XYZ file of C-alpha atoms in Angstrom:
277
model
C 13.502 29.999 -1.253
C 13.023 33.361 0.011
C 14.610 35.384 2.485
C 14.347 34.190 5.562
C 12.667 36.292 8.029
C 11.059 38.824 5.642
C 7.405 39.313 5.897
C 7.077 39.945 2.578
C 4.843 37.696 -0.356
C 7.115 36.653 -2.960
C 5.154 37.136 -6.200
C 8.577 36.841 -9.010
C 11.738 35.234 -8.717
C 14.733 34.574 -11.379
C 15.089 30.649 -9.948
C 14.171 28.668 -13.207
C 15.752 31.592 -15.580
C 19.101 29.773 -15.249
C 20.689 32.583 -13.991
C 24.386 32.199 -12.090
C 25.736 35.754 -10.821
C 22.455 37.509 -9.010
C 19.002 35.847 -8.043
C 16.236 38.484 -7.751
C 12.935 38.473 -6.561
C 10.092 40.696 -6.136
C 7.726 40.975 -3.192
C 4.562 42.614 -2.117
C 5.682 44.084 1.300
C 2.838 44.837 4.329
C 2.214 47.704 4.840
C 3.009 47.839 8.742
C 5.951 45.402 9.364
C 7.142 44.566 13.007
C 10.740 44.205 14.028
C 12.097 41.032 12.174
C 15.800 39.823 11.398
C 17.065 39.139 7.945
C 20.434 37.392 6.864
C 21.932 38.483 3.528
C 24.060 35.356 2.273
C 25.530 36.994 -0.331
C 25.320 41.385 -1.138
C 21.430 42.196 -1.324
C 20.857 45.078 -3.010
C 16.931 45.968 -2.593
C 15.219 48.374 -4.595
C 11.918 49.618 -3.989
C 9.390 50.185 -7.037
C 6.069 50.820 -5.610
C 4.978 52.523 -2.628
C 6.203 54.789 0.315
C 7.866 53.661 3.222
C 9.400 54.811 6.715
C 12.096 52.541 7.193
C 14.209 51.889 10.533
C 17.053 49.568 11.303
C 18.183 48.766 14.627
C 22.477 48.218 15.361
C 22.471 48.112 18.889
C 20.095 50.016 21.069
C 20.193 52.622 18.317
C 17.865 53.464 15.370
C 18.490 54.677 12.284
C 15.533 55.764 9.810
C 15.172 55.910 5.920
C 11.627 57.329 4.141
C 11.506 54.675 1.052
C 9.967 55.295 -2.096
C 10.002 54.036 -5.866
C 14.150 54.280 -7.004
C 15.240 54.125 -3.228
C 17.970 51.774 -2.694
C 18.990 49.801 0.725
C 22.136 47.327 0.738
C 22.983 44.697 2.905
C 26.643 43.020 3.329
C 27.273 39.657 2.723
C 26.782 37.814 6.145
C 25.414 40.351 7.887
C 21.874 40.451 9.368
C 19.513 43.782 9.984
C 16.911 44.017 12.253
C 14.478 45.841 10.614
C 10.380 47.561 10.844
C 8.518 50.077 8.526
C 5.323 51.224 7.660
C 3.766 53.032 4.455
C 3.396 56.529 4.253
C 0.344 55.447 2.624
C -2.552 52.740 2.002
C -1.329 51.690 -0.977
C 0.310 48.561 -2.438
C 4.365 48.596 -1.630
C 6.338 46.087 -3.814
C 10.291 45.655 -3.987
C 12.913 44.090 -5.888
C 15.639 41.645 -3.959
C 18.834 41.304 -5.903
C 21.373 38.452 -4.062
C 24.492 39.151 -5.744
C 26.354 35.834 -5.529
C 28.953 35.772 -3.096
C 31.630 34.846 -5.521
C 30.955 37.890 -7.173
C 30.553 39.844 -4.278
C 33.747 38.446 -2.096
C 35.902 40.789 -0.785
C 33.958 44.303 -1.433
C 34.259 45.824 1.879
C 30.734 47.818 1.393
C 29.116 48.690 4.703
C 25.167 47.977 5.154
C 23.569 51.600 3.418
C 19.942 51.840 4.596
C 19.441 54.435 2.373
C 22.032 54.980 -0.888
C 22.013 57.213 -3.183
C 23.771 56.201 -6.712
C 22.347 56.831 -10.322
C 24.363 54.025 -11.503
C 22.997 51.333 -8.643
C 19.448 52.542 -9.312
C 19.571 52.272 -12.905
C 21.425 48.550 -12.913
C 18.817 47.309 -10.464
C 15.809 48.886 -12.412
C 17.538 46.778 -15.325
C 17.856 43.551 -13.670
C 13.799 44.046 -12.703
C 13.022 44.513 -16.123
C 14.852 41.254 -17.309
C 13.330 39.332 -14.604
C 9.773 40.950 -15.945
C 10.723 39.722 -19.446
C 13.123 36.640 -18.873
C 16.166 37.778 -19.818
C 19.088 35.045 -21.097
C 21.445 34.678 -18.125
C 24.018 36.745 -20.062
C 22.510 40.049 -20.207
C 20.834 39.318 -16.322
C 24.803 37.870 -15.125
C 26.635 40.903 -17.094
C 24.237 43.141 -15.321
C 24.820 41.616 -11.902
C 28.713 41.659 -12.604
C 28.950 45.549 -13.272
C 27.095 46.085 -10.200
C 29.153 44.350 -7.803
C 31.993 45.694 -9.527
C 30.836 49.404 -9.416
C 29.538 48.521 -5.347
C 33.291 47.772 -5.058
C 34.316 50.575 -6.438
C 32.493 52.829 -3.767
C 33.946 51.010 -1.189
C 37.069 52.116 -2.085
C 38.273 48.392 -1.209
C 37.774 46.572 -4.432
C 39.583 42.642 -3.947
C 43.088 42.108 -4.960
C 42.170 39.542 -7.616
C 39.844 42.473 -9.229
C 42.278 45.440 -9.253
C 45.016 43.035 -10.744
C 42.549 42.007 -13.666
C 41.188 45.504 -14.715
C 45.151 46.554 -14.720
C 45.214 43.740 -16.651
C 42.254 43.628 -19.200
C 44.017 43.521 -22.478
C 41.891 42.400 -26.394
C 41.087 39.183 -26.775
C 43.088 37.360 -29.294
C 41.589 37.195 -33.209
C 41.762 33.482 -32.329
C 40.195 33.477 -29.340
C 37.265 35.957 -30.223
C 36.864 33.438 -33.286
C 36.739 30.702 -30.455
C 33.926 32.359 -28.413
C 32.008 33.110 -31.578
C 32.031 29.230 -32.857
C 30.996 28.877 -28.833
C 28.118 30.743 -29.560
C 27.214 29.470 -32.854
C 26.929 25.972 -31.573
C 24.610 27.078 -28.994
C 22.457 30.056 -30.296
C 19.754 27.914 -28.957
C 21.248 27.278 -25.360
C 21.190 29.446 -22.213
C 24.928 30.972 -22.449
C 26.200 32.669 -19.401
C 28.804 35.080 -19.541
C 31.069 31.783 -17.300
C 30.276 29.323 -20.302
C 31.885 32.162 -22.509
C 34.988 33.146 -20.041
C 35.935 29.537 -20.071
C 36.347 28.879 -23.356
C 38.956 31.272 -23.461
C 40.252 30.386 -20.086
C 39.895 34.217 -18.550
C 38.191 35.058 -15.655
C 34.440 36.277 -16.045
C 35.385 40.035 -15.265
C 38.540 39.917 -17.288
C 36.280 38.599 -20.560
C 33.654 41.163 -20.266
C 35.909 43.870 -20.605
C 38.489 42.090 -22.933
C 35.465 41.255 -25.119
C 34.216 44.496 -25.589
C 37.255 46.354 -25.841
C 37.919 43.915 -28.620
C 34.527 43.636 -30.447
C 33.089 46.717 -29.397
C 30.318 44.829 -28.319
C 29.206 43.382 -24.780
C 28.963 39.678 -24.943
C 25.301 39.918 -24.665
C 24.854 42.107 -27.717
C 27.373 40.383 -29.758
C 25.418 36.932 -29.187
C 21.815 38.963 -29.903
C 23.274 39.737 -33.524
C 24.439 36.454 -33.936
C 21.181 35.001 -33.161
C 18.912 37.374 -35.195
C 21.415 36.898 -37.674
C 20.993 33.023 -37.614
C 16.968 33.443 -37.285
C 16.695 36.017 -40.573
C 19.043 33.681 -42.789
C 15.964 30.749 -41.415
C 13.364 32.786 -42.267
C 14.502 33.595 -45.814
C 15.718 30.149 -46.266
C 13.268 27.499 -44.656
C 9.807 26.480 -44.075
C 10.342 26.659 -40.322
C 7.714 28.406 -38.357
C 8.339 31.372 -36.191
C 8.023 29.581 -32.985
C 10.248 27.026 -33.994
C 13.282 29.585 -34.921
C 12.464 31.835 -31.834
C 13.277 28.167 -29.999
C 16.600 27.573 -31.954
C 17.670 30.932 -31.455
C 17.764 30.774 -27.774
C 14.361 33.153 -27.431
C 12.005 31.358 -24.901
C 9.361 33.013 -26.464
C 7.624 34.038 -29.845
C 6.835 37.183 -28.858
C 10.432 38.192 -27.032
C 11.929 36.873 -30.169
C 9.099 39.449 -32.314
C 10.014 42.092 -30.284
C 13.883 41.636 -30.648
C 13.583 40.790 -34.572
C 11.919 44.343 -35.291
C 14.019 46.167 -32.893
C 17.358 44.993 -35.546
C 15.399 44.738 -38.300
C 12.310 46.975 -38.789
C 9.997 44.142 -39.531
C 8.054 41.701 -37.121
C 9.440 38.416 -38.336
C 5.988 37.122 -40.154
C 6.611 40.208 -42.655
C 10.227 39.752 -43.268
C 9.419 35.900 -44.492
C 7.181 37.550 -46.877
């Protein structure tokens, strides 16, 4: 489904990825676009990637105006709808990226709609989240991702929730036993697609709580633990068995040969046909 209102082509979208905390999509925009309403249902974060823009958005009578172009940022509060129009500084294709934080993660930051925002760390976490949905990223990295960001959007605000200020007072290491509980988790389902809530709930600890617990423990994000574990599992497979490289790219939870080839030589120096031999 996309957004309703927006004049905009959808050409991507994270739907069958699996993912839980964000749902992006990317969009060919027009290049003129006539005043239209939108309705963000949980925080959009947009991020433009191709193409130059001259934004306005109407509250009121009033107009304020943005000039848009690759890296600019826009945000939307949950609930809240914008009446918006553009055109392109130029005759060339415009494209952007639609993040929908969900509104779990996104309840209670008091962040006011930001036509125009300027944050290194928002830029670089959306540019992140495009690339996974370009590559089809596990719902770990993509949810971890999507996590941080509505943490650090709640951090600008000033107004983080309650429930979040109590748990990063709180964020304490995971115990040896319950690390050793995530990491049989894991094992049984190197092939599956884990989300950082599968992993919280083993250990009965709130998703924001385990990503920092976990790391502070392992020195590892939960994502990067589970990508050793699973190139682990697939170069003890390809020493050990007749299995063909599709096959172990499968039962390591890569959904495809050649995301699995590129991981494999990124840890290991050697394109996984090589290392067999």
């Amino acid at each position: 489904m996309v957004e309703a209102g927006l004049p905009s082509r959808l050409i991507r979208s994270s739907d069958a990825l699996g993912w839980r905390s964000v749902r992006a999509l990317t969009y060919v925009d027009p290049v003129v676009a006539e005043p239209f309403v939108t309705t963000a249902e949980g925080l959009l974060v947009v991020l433009v990637t191709s193409g130059r823009y001259h934004i306005e958005s109407r509250h009121g009578s009033s107009w304020r105006a943005a000039a848009y172009r690759p890296g600019s940022i826009g945000v939307t509060a949950p609930g809240n709808a914008s009446v918006l129009r553009w055109h392109g500084a130029r005759p060339e294709a415009m494209e952007s990226l639609h993040l929908q934080l969900d509104p779990a993660a996104a309840a209670g930051v008091a962040f006011p709609d930001a036509l125009s925002l300027e944050d290194p760390y928002v830029t670089a976490s959306a540019r992140a989240l495009g690339e996974a949905l370009t590559t089809g990223a596990p719902a770990l990295y993509a949810d971890a991702l999507a996590q941080g960001l509505a943490a650090h959007l709640a951090h600008l605000a000033g107004q983080p929730t309650r429930r979040h200020r109590n748990e990063r007072a709180a964020a304490l290491p995971l115990s040896v036993a319950q690390v050793r509980r995530v990491a049989d988790h894991m094992r049984a389902h190197l092939g599956d697609n884990l989300t950082v809530g599968d992993l919280a709930a083993v250990v009965r600890v709130s998703k924001f709580h385990f990503i920092r617990s976990f790391a502070l423990t392992t020195g590892l994000t939960p994502y990067q633990y589970l990508r050793r574990m699973r190139l682990e599992a697939a170069a003890e497979l390809l020493r050990r068995t007749p299995h063909s490289v599709a096959s172990i790219a499968l039962r390591c939870g890569y959904r495809s040969s050649g995301q699995f080839a590129r991981a494999f030589r990124a840890e290991y120096g050697l394109p996984p046909a090589l290392f067999r031999q």
